[in-house]
Amino acid sequence: MESNQKQHCRKKTYTKVGFELKLFIIDQIQNGQISTNFAAKKYNVPRSSIDYWIKKYSTLDQKKKAMSKQDEIKKLKEKIAELEFVKDFQQDIIADMELITGVDMSKKSLPKTLADEIQKKKQNRLKENG
């Protein structure tokens, strides 16, 4: 071989990586099991590709988490509204029973804030009925 003859740089060939393997590699890196450099060597993948996957799929994961959090918030708000309705209904019944029987059950058996709410309901009922 002549010394002035250029040696051809061989471009490294890489294998195509499937979606599942990409997620597996990302998971290993993000859990601290392997480094990006080690993953690139082990799976014969360019580091830049791994960095791209991490950026791409972590934002996808964040979007999924954000969506699930929005769904969770929506469900919790619905549950709160339902429980507020039930509480209001129960307080109406207690207020009516106290007016009929003349016994202040709520003061004896409920926390002060709830008993106060029932007392307000009774006062409103008395004003409504004269």
Short mmCIF file of N, CA, C and O in Angstrom, two decimals:
data_model
loop_
_atom_site.label_atom_id
_atom_site.label_comp_id
_atom_site.label_asym_id
_atom_site.label_seq_id
_atom_site.Cartn_x
_atom_site.Cartn_y
_atom_site.Cartn_z
N MET A 1 0.84 -1.16 0.00
CA MET A 1 0.00 0.00 0.00
C MET A 1 0.90 1.24 0.00
O MET A 1 1.81 1.34 0.78
N GLU A 2 0.57 2.17 -0.85
CA GLU A 2 1.37 3.38 -0.92
C GLU A 2 1.00 4.31 0.21
O GLU A 2 -0.15 4.40 0.60
N SER A 3 1.97 5.06 0.69
CA SER A 3 1.73 5.95 1.82
C SER A 3 0.91 7.17 1.44
O SER A 3 0.27 7.76 2.27
N ASN A 4 0.97 7.57 0.17
CA ASN A 4 0.20 8.75 -0.22
C ASN A 4 -1.23 8.40 -0.64
O ASN A 4 -2.02 9.25 -0.92
N GLN A 5 -1.53 7.13 -0.69
CA GLN A 5 -2.88 6.70 -1.03
C GLN A 5 -3.78 6.87 0.20
O GLN A 5 -3.41 6.47 1.30
N LYS A 6 -4.93 7.51 0.00
CA LYS A 6 -5.84 7.76 1.12
C LYS A 6 -6.53 6.47 1.53
O LYS A 6 -6.93 5.68 0.69
N GLN A 7 -6.64 6.30 2.84
CA GLN A 7 -7.42 5.17 3.33
C GLN A 7 -8.86 5.62 3.43
O GLN A 7 -9.16 6.73 3.88
N HIS A 8 -9.70 4.77 2.98
CA HIS A 8 -11.12 5.11 3.03
C HIS A 8 -11.64 4.95 4.45
O HIS A 8 -11.40 3.95 5.10
N CYS A 9 -12.34 6.00 4.91
CA CYS A 9 -13.00 5.90 6.22
C CYS A 9 -14.23 5.03 6.03
O CYS A 9 -15.06 5.30 5.17
N ARG A 10 -14.25 4.02 6.81
CA ARG A 10 -15.42 3.15 6.73
C ARG A 10 -16.52 3.72 7.61
O ARG A 10 -16.29 4.02 8.76
N LYS A 11 -17.67 3.90 7.01
CA LYS A 11 -18.80 4.36 7.80
C LYS A 11 -19.33 3.18 8.59
O LYS A 11 -19.49 2.09 8.06
N LYS A 12 -19.53 3.44 9.85
CA LYS A 12 -20.02 2.38 10.72
C LYS A 12 -21.45 2.02 10.33
O LYS A 12 -22.27 2.91 10.09
N THR A 13 -21.75 0.78 10.26
CA THR A 13 -23.12 0.37 9.94
C THR A 13 -23.85 0.04 11.24
O THR A 13 -23.30 -0.56 12.15
N TYR A 14 -25.07 0.50 11.29
CA TYR A 14 -25.91 0.29 12.47
C TYR A 14 -27.14 -0.49 12.09
O TYR A 14 -27.62 -0.41 10.96
N THR A 15 -27.64 -1.21 13.05
CA THR A 15 -28.86 -1.98 12.78
C THR A 15 -30.07 -1.13 13.16
O THR A 15 -30.00 -0.28 14.05
N LYS A 16 -31.16 -1.38 12.48
CA LYS A 16 -32.40 -0.67 12.77
C LYS A 16 -32.95 -1.18 14.11
O LYS A 16 -32.94 -2.37 14.37
N VAL A 17 -33.38 -0.23 14.93
CA VAL A 17 -33.85 -0.58 16.26
C VAL A 17 -35.36 -0.41 16.32
O VAL A 17 -35.89 0.63 15.93
N GLY A 18 -36.05 -1.44 16.80
CA GLY A 18 -37.50 -1.40 16.92
C GLY A 18 -37.96 -0.55 18.10
O GLY A 18 -37.19 -0.21 19.00
N PHE A 19 -39.22 -0.20 18.08
CA PHE A 19 -39.81 0.67 19.09
C PHE A 19 -39.64 0.11 20.50
O PHE A 19 -39.27 0.82 21.43
N GLU A 20 -39.93 -1.18 20.66
CA GLU A 20 -39.83 -1.81 21.99
C GLU A 20 -38.41 -1.74 22.55
O GLU A 20 -38.21 -1.45 23.72
N LEU A 21 -37.43 -2.00 21.67
CA LEU A 21 -36.04 -1.95 22.11
C LEU A 21 -35.64 -0.52 22.46
O LEU A 21 -34.92 -0.30 23.44
N LYS A 22 -36.13 0.44 21.69
CA LYS A 22 -35.85 1.86 22.00
C LYS A 22 -36.33 2.18 23.41
O LYS A 22 -35.60 2.76 24.21
N LEU A 23 -37.57 1.79 23.69
CA LEU A 23 -38.14 2.07 25.02
C LEU A 23 -37.36 1.35 26.12
O LEU A 23 -37.14 1.89 27.20
N PHE A 24 -36.91 0.14 25.83
CA PHE A 24 -36.13 -0.64 26.79
C PHE A 24 -34.80 0.06 27.08
O PHE A 24 -34.40 0.19 28.24
N ILE A 25 -34.13 0.52 26.02
CA ILE A 25 -32.85 1.22 26.18
C ILE A 25 -33.05 2.50 26.98
O ILE A 25 -32.30 2.79 27.92
N ILE A 26 -34.06 3.28 26.62
CA ILE A 26 -34.36 4.53 27.33
C ILE A 26 -34.63 4.26 28.80
O ILE A 26 -34.13 4.95 29.68
N ASP A 27 -35.42 3.22 29.07
CA ASP A 27 -35.76 2.86 30.45
C ASP A 27 -34.50 2.52 31.24
O ASP A 27 -34.34 2.96 32.38
N GLN A 28 -33.61 1.73 30.64
CA GLN A 28 -32.37 1.36 31.33
C GLN A 28 -31.52 2.60 31.64
O GLN A 28 -30.97 2.71 32.73
N ILE A 29 -31.45 3.52 30.70
CA ILE A 29 -30.64 4.73 30.89
C ILE A 29 -31.27 5.61 31.97
O ILE A 29 -30.60 6.08 32.88
N GLN A 30 -32.58 5.82 31.88
CA GLN A 30 -33.25 6.70 32.83
C GLN A 30 -33.29 6.12 34.25
O GLN A 30 -33.36 6.86 35.21
N ASN A 31 -33.24 4.81 34.36
CA ASN A 31 -33.20 4.18 35.69
C ASN A 31 -31.78 4.03 36.22
O ASN A 31 -31.57 3.45 37.29
N GLY A 32 -30.80 4.53 35.45
CA GLY A 32 -29.42 4.50 35.91
C GLY A 32 -28.74 3.14 35.81
O GLY A 32 -27.69 2.93 36.40
N GLN A 33 -29.33 2.22 35.07
CA GLN A 33 -28.74 0.88 34.94
C GLN A 33 -27.53 0.89 34.01
O GLN A 33 -26.57 0.17 34.24
N ILE A 34 -27.62 1.71 32.95
CA ILE A 34 -26.50 1.82 32.01
C ILE A 34 -26.36 3.28 31.57
O ILE A 34 -27.31 4.06 31.70
N SER A 35 -25.21 3.61 31.04
CA SER A 35 -25.00 4.96 30.52
C SER A 35 -25.37 4.99 29.04
O SER A 35 -25.50 3.95 28.39
N THR A 36 -25.49 6.19 28.52
CA THR A 36 -25.78 6.35 27.09
C THR A 36 -24.63 5.77 26.26
O THR A 36 -24.86 5.10 25.26
N ASN A 37 -23.41 6.04 26.70
CA ASN A 37 -22.24 5.51 25.97
C ASN A 37 -22.27 3.98 25.93
O ASN A 37 -22.03 3.37 24.89
N PHE A 38 -22.53 3.37 27.09
CA PHE A 38 -22.55 1.91 27.16
C PHE A 38 -23.67 1.36 26.28
O PHE A 38 -23.49 0.37 25.57
N ALA A 39 -24.84 2.00 26.32
CA ALA A 39 -25.97 1.55 25.51
C ALA A 39 -25.64 1.63 24.03
O ALA A 39 -25.97 0.73 23.26
N ALA A 40 -24.94 2.72 23.62
CA ALA A 40 -24.58 2.88 22.21
C ALA A 40 -23.68 1.74 21.75
O ALA A 40 -23.87 1.19 20.66
N LYS A 41 -22.72 1.38 22.60
CA LYS A 41 -21.81 0.28 22.25
C LYS A 41 -22.53 -1.07 22.30
O LYS A 41 -22.41 -1.89 21.39
N LYS A 42 -23.28 -1.29 23.37
CA LYS A 42 -23.94 -2.58 23.57
C LYS A 42 -24.95 -2.90 22.47
O LYS A 42 -25.02 -4.02 21.98
N TYR A 43 -25.73 -1.89 22.08
CA TYR A 43 -26.80 -2.13 21.10
C TYR A 43 -26.43 -1.67 19.69
O TYR A 43 -27.27 -1.69 18.80
N ASN A 44 -25.17 -1.24 19.52
CA ASN A 44 -24.67 -0.81 18.21
C ASN A 44 -25.55 0.27 17.60
O ASN A 44 -26.07 0.15 16.49
N VAL A 45 -25.75 1.34 18.39
CA VAL A 45 -26.61 2.44 18.00
C VAL A 45 -25.85 3.75 18.26
O VAL A 45 -25.17 3.86 19.28
N PRO A 46 -25.96 4.72 17.37
CA PRO A 46 -25.28 6.01 17.62
C PRO A 46 -25.83 6.69 18.88
O PRO A 46 -27.03 6.63 19.16
N ARG A 47 -24.92 7.32 19.61
CA ARG A 47 -25.33 8.06 20.82
C ARG A 47 -26.34 9.13 20.49
O ARG A 47 -27.28 9.37 21.25
N SER A 48 -26.14 9.80 19.35
CA SER A 48 -27.07 10.87 18.96
C SER A 48 -28.49 10.33 18.79
O SER A 48 -29.47 11.01 19.13
N SER A 49 -28.60 9.12 18.29
CA SER A 49 -29.94 8.51 18.14
C SER A 49 -30.57 8.27 19.51
O SER A 49 -31.75 8.56 19.72
N ILE A 50 -29.77 7.76 20.43
CA ILE A 50 -30.28 7.50 21.77
C ILE A 50 -30.71 8.80 22.43
O ILE A 50 -31.78 8.88 23.04
N ASP A 51 -29.90 9.84 22.30
CA ASP A 51 -30.26 11.16 22.86
C ASP A 51 -31.57 11.66 22.25
O ASP A 51 -32.43 12.19 22.95
N TYR A 52 -31.73 11.45 20.95
CA TYR A 52 -32.95 11.85 20.27
C TYR A 52 -34.15 11.08 20.80
O TYR A 52 -35.22 11.65 21.07
N TRP A 53 -33.99 9.76 20.97
CA TRP A 53 -35.09 8.94 21.49
C TRP A 53 -35.50 9.41 22.88
O TRP A 53 -36.68 9.49 23.20
N ILE A 54 -34.49 9.65 23.70
CA ILE A 54 -34.78 10.09 25.08
C ILE A 54 -35.59 11.37 25.05
O ILE A 54 -36.60 11.50 25.75
N LYS A 55 -35.17 12.31 24.22
CA LYS A 55 -35.88 13.59 24.12
C LYS A 55 -37.30 13.38 23.60
O LYS A 55 -38.27 13.89 24.15
N LYS A 56 -37.41 12.59 22.54
CA LYS A 56 -38.70 12.36 21.89
C LYS A 56 -39.68 11.61 22.79
O LYS A 56 -40.82 12.02 22.97
N TYR A 57 -39.23 10.50 23.37
CA TYR A 57 -40.15 9.65 24.11
C TYR A 57 -40.38 10.13 25.54
O TYR A 57 -41.41 9.84 26.12
N SER A 58 -39.47 10.90 26.10
CA SER A 58 -39.73 11.42 27.44
C SER A 58 -40.79 12.52 27.35
O SER A 58 -41.62 12.64 28.22
N THR A 59 -40.80 13.31 26.25
CA THR A 59 -41.86 14.30 26.10
C THR A 59 -43.19 13.61 25.83
O THR A 59 -44.23 14.06 26.32
N LEU A 60 -43.16 12.51 25.10
CA LEU A 60 -44.37 11.73 24.88
C LEU A 60 -44.91 11.20 26.20
O LEU A 60 -46.11 11.29 26.48
N ASP A 61 -44.01 10.69 27.02
CA ASP A 61 -44.39 10.17 28.34
C ASP A 61 -44.94 11.29 29.22
O ASP A 61 -45.93 11.11 29.92
N GLN A 62 -44.30 12.46 29.16
CA GLN A 62 -44.78 13.60 29.96
C GLN A 62 -46.17 14.03 29.51
O GLN A 62 -47.01 14.37 30.34
N LYS A 63 -46.42 13.99 28.19
CA LYS A 63 -47.75 14.35 27.69
C LYS A 63 -48.80 13.36 28.20
O LYS A 63 -49.89 13.75 28.59
N LYS A 64 -48.45 12.06 28.19
CA LYS A 64 -49.37 11.04 28.69
C LYS A 64 -49.67 11.27 30.16
O LYS A 64 -50.81 11.18 30.60
N LYS A 65 -48.61 11.57 30.93
CA LYS A 65 -48.81 11.80 32.37
C LYS A 65 -49.67 13.04 32.59
O LYS A 65 -50.53 13.05 33.46
N ALA A 66 -49.43 14.08 31.81
CA ALA A 66 -50.23 15.30 31.95
C ALA A 66 -51.68 15.02 31.62
O ALA A 66 -52.58 15.51 32.32
N MET A 67 -51.92 14.23 30.58
CA MET A 67 -53.29 13.89 30.22
C MET A 67 -53.95 13.07 31.33
O MET A 67 -55.09 13.32 31.69
N SER A 68 -53.22 12.09 31.87
CA SER A 68 -53.81 11.27 32.91
C SER A 68 -54.05 12.10 34.17
O SER A 68 -55.03 11.89 34.87
N LYS A 69 -53.19 13.07 34.45
CA LYS A 69 -53.40 13.95 35.60
C LYS A 69 -54.64 14.81 35.39
O LYS A 69 -55.42 15.02 36.32
N GLN A 70 -54.84 15.30 34.16
CA GLN A 70 -56.04 16.08 33.86
C GLN A 70 -57.30 15.23 34.06
O GLN A 70 -58.29 15.71 34.61
N ASP A 71 -57.25 13.98 33.60
CA ASP A 71 -58.38 13.08 33.78
C ASP A 71 -58.64 12.83 35.26
O ASP A 71 -59.78 12.81 35.72
N GLU A 72 -57.55 12.64 36.02
CA GLU A 72 -57.67 12.39 37.45
C GLU A 72 -58.27 13.60 38.15
O GLU A 72 -59.16 13.46 38.99
N ILE A 73 -57.83 14.80 37.79
CA ILE A 73 -58.36 16.03 38.38
C ILE A 73 -59.84 16.16 38.06
O ILE A 73 -60.65 16.50 38.93
N LYS A 74 -60.20 15.87 36.80
CA LYS A 74 -61.62 15.94 36.40
C LYS A 74 -62.47 14.98 37.23
O LYS A 74 -63.53 15.35 37.73
N LYS A 75 -62.00 13.74 37.40
CA LYS A 75 -62.74 12.74 38.18
C LYS A 75 -62.86 13.17 39.63
O LYS A 75 -63.91 13.01 40.26
N LEU A 76 -61.77 13.72 40.18
CA LEU A 76 -61.81 14.17 41.58
C LEU A 76 -62.78 15.33 41.76
O LEU A 76 -63.51 15.38 42.76
N LYS A 77 -62.82 16.25 40.81
CA LYS A 77 -63.77 17.36 40.88
C LYS A 77 -65.21 16.85 40.84
O LYS A 77 -66.07 17.35 41.57
N GLU A 78 -65.44 15.86 39.96
CA GLU A 78 -66.78 15.26 39.88
C GLU A 78 -67.16 14.59 41.20
O GLU A 78 -68.29 14.70 41.67
N LYS A 79 -66.19 13.88 41.80
CA LYS A 79 -66.44 13.19 43.07
C LYS A 79 -66.72 14.20 44.18
O LYS A 79 -67.61 13.99 45.00
N ILE A 80 -65.98 15.30 44.19
CA ILE A 80 -66.20 16.35 45.20
C ILE A 80 -67.61 16.91 45.06
O ILE A 80 -68.31 17.08 46.05
N ALA A 81 -68.01 17.20 43.81
CA ALA A 81 -69.36 17.73 43.59
C ALA A 81 -70.42 16.74 44.07
O ALA A 81 -71.41 17.14 44.72
N GLU A 82 -70.21 15.47 43.78
CA GLU A 82 -71.15 14.43 44.22
C GLU A 82 -71.22 14.37 45.75
O GLU A 82 -72.31 14.32 46.34
N LEU A 83 -70.06 14.40 46.41
CA LEU A 83 -70.03 14.33 47.88
C LEU A 83 -70.63 15.58 48.51
O LEU A 83 -71.30 15.49 49.55
N GLU A 84 -70.40 16.74 47.89
CA GLU A 84 -71.02 17.97 48.40
C GLU A 84 -72.54 17.87 48.31
O GLU A 84 -73.25 18.30 49.22
N PHE A 85 -73.04 17.31 47.22
CA PHE A 85 -74.48 17.13 47.05
C PHE A 85 -75.03 16.20 48.14
O PHE A 85 -76.05 16.50 48.77
N VAL A 86 -74.35 15.07 48.36
CA VAL A 86 -74.78 14.11 49.38
C VAL A 86 -74.76 14.75 50.76
O VAL A 86 -75.71 14.61 51.54
N LYS A 87 -73.69 15.49 51.07
CA LYS A 87 -73.58 16.15 52.37
C LYS A 87 -74.72 17.15 52.56
O LYS A 87 -75.37 17.19 53.61
N ASP A 88 -74.99 17.93 51.52
CA ASP A 88 -76.05 18.93 51.59
C ASP A 88 -77.41 18.25 51.81
O ASP A 88 -78.20 18.70 52.65
N PHE A 89 -77.64 17.15 51.11
CA PHE A 89 -78.89 16.41 51.25
C PHE A 89 -79.03 15.85 52.67
O PHE A 89 -80.09 15.96 53.30
N GLN A 90 -77.96 15.26 53.18
CA GLN A 90 -77.99 14.71 54.54
C GLN A 90 -78.22 15.81 55.57
O GLN A 90 -78.97 15.62 56.54
N GLN A 91 -77.58 16.95 55.38
CA GLN A 91 -77.79 18.06 56.32
C GLN A 91 -79.23 18.56 56.29
O GLN A 91 -79.79 18.92 57.32
N ASP A 92 -79.84 18.58 55.09
CA ASP A 92 -81.24 18.97 54.99
C ASP A 92 -82.12 18.02 55.81
O ASP A 92 -83.03 18.45 56.53
N ILE A 93 -81.86 16.72 55.71
CA ILE A 93 -82.64 15.73 56.46
C ILE A 93 -82.46 15.93 57.96
O ILE A 93 -83.43 15.93 58.72
N ILE A 94 -81.21 16.13 58.38
CA ILE A 94 -80.94 16.33 59.82
C ILE A 94 -81.63 17.60 60.31
O ILE A 94 -82.26 17.61 61.38
N ALA A 95 -81.53 18.67 59.51
CA ALA A 95 -82.18 19.93 59.91
C ALA A 95 -83.69 19.74 60.05
O ALA A 95 -84.29 20.20 61.03
N ASP A 96 -84.29 19.04 59.08
CA ASP A 96 -85.73 18.78 59.15
C ASP A 96 -86.09 17.95 60.38
O ASP A 96 -87.08 18.24 61.08
N MET A 97 -85.28 16.90 60.66
CA MET A 97 -85.55 16.05 61.82
C MET A 97 -85.42 16.85 63.12
O MET A 97 -86.23 16.66 64.04
N GLU A 98 -84.45 17.71 63.19
CA GLU A 98 -84.27 18.52 64.40
C GLU A 98 -85.44 19.47 64.59
O GLU A 98 -85.90 19.69 65.72
N LEU A 99 -85.95 20.02 63.48
CA LEU A 99 -87.10 20.92 63.59
C LEU A 99 -88.35 20.16 64.02
O LEU A 99 -89.15 20.65 64.82
N ILE A 100 -88.52 18.95 63.52
CA ILE A 100 -89.70 18.15 63.85
C ILE A 100 -89.63 17.66 65.30
O ILE A 100 -90.61 17.77 66.04
N THR A 101 -88.46 17.13 65.70
CA THR A 101 -88.35 16.54 67.04
C THR A 101 -87.97 17.54 68.12
O THR A 101 -88.19 17.29 69.30
N GLY A 102 -87.37 18.65 67.71
CA GLY A 102 -86.92 19.63 68.70
C GLY A 102 -85.62 19.23 69.38
O GLY A 102 -85.19 19.87 70.35
N VAL A 103 -84.96 18.18 68.92
CA VAL A 103 -83.71 17.71 69.53
C VAL A 103 -82.54 18.12 68.62
O VAL A 103 -82.56 17.87 67.42
N ASP A 104 -81.53 18.76 69.24
CA ASP A 104 -80.33 19.16 68.47
C ASP A 104 -79.34 17.98 68.40
O ASP A 104 -78.40 17.90 69.17
N MET A 105 -79.60 17.08 67.46
CA MET A 105 -78.73 15.90 67.29
C MET A 105 -77.35 16.29 66.78
O MET A 105 -76.34 15.72 67.18
N SER A 106 -77.30 17.26 65.90
CA SER A 106 -76.04 17.61 65.24
C SER A 106 -75.01 18.15 66.22
O SER A 106 -73.82 17.85 66.10
N LYS A 107 -75.46 18.94 67.20
CA LYS A 107 -74.51 19.51 68.16
C LYS A 107 -73.84 18.43 69.00
O LYS A 107 -72.69 18.56 69.38
N LYS A 108 -74.58 17.36 69.27
CA LYS A 108 -74.04 16.29 70.11
C LYS A 108 -73.13 15.34 69.35
O LYS A 108 -72.19 14.80 69.92
N SER A 109 -73.43 15.11 68.07
CA SER A 109 -72.73 14.01 67.39
C SER A 109 -71.86 14.41 66.19
O SER A 109 -71.14 13.57 65.67
N LEU A 110 -71.90 15.66 65.77
CA LEU A 110 -71.13 16.05 64.58
C LEU A 110 -70.06 17.09 64.93
O LEU A 110 -70.19 17.81 65.93
N PRO A 111 -69.02 17.18 64.10
CA PRO A 111 -68.03 18.25 64.31
C PRO A 111 -68.70 19.62 64.24
O PRO A 111 -69.72 19.79 63.57
N LYS A 112 -68.13 20.58 64.93
CA LYS A 112 -68.73 21.91 65.07
C LYS A 112 -69.05 22.56 63.72
O LYS A 112 -70.12 23.14 63.55
N THR A 113 -68.15 22.45 62.75
CA THR A 113 -68.40 23.09 61.45
C THR A 113 -69.65 22.53 60.78
O THR A 113 -70.45 23.28 60.22
N LEU A 114 -69.83 21.20 60.85
CA LEU A 114 -71.02 20.59 60.25
C LEU A 114 -72.27 20.95 61.04
O LEU A 114 -73.32 21.23 60.46
N ALA A 115 -72.16 20.94 62.35
CA ALA A 115 -73.31 21.30 63.20
C ALA A 115 -73.73 22.75 62.92
O ALA A 115 -74.93 23.06 62.85
N ASP A 116 -72.76 23.64 62.72
CA ASP A 116 -73.07 25.04 62.42
C ASP A 116 -73.79 25.17 61.08
O ASP A 116 -74.74 25.96 60.94
N GLU A 117 -73.35 24.37 60.10
CA GLU A 117 -74.02 24.40 58.80
C GLU A 117 -75.48 23.95 58.93
O GLU A 117 -76.37 24.52 58.31
N ILE A 118 -75.71 22.93 59.75
CA ILE A 118 -77.08 22.44 59.95
C ILE A 118 -77.92 23.49 60.66
O ILE A 118 -79.09 23.70 60.33
N GLN A 119 -77.33 24.19 61.63
CA GLN A 119 -78.06 25.25 62.34
C GLN A 119 -78.48 26.35 61.37
O GLN A 119 -79.59 26.87 61.45
N LYS A 120 -77.61 26.69 60.41
CA LYS A 120 -77.95 27.70 59.39
C LYS A 120 -79.11 27.21 58.53
O LYS A 120 -80.00 28.00 58.19
N LYS A 121 -79.08 25.93 58.17
CA LYS A 121 -80.17 25.37 57.37
C LYS A 121 -81.49 25.44 58.14
O LYS A 121 -82.53 25.76 57.57
N LYS A 122 -81.42 25.13 59.43
CA LYS A 122 -82.65 25.20 60.25
C LYS A 122 -83.17 26.63 60.29
O LYS A 122 -84.38 26.85 60.16
N GLN A 123 -82.28 27.58 60.48
CA GLN A 123 -82.69 28.99 60.53
C GLN A 123 -83.33 29.42 59.21
O GLN A 123 -84.35 30.11 59.20
N ASN A 124 -82.74 28.99 58.10
CA ASN A 124 -83.30 29.32 56.79
C ASN A 124 -84.67 28.70 56.60
O ASN A 124 -85.57 29.33 56.06
N ARG A 125 -84.85 27.46 57.07
CA ARG A 125 -86.15 26.78 56.97
C ARG A 125 -87.20 27.52 57.80
O ARG A 125 -88.33 27.67 57.36
N LEU A 126 -86.79 27.94 58.99
CA LEU A 126 -87.73 28.65 59.85
C LEU A 126 -88.16 29.97 59.22
O LEU A 126 -89.33 30.37 59.31
N LYS A 127 -87.19 30.67 58.57
CA LYS A 127 -87.52 31.93 57.89
C LYS A 127 -88.47 31.69 56.71
O LYS A 127 -89.39 32.46 56.49
N GLU A 128 -88.19 30.59 55.96
CA GLU A 128 -89.03 30.26 54.80
C GLU A 128 -90.46 29.90 55.21
O GLU A 128 -91.42 30.30 54.55
N ASN A 129 -90.58 29.17 56.31
CA ASN A 129 -91.91 28.68 56.75
C ASN A 129 -92.61 29.64 57.69
O ASN A 129 -93.72 29.38 58.11
N GLY A 130 -91.94 30.70 58.05
CA GLY A 130 -92.55 31.71 58.91
C GLY A 130 -92.38 31.35 60.30
O GLY A 130 -92.84 31.35 61.29
#
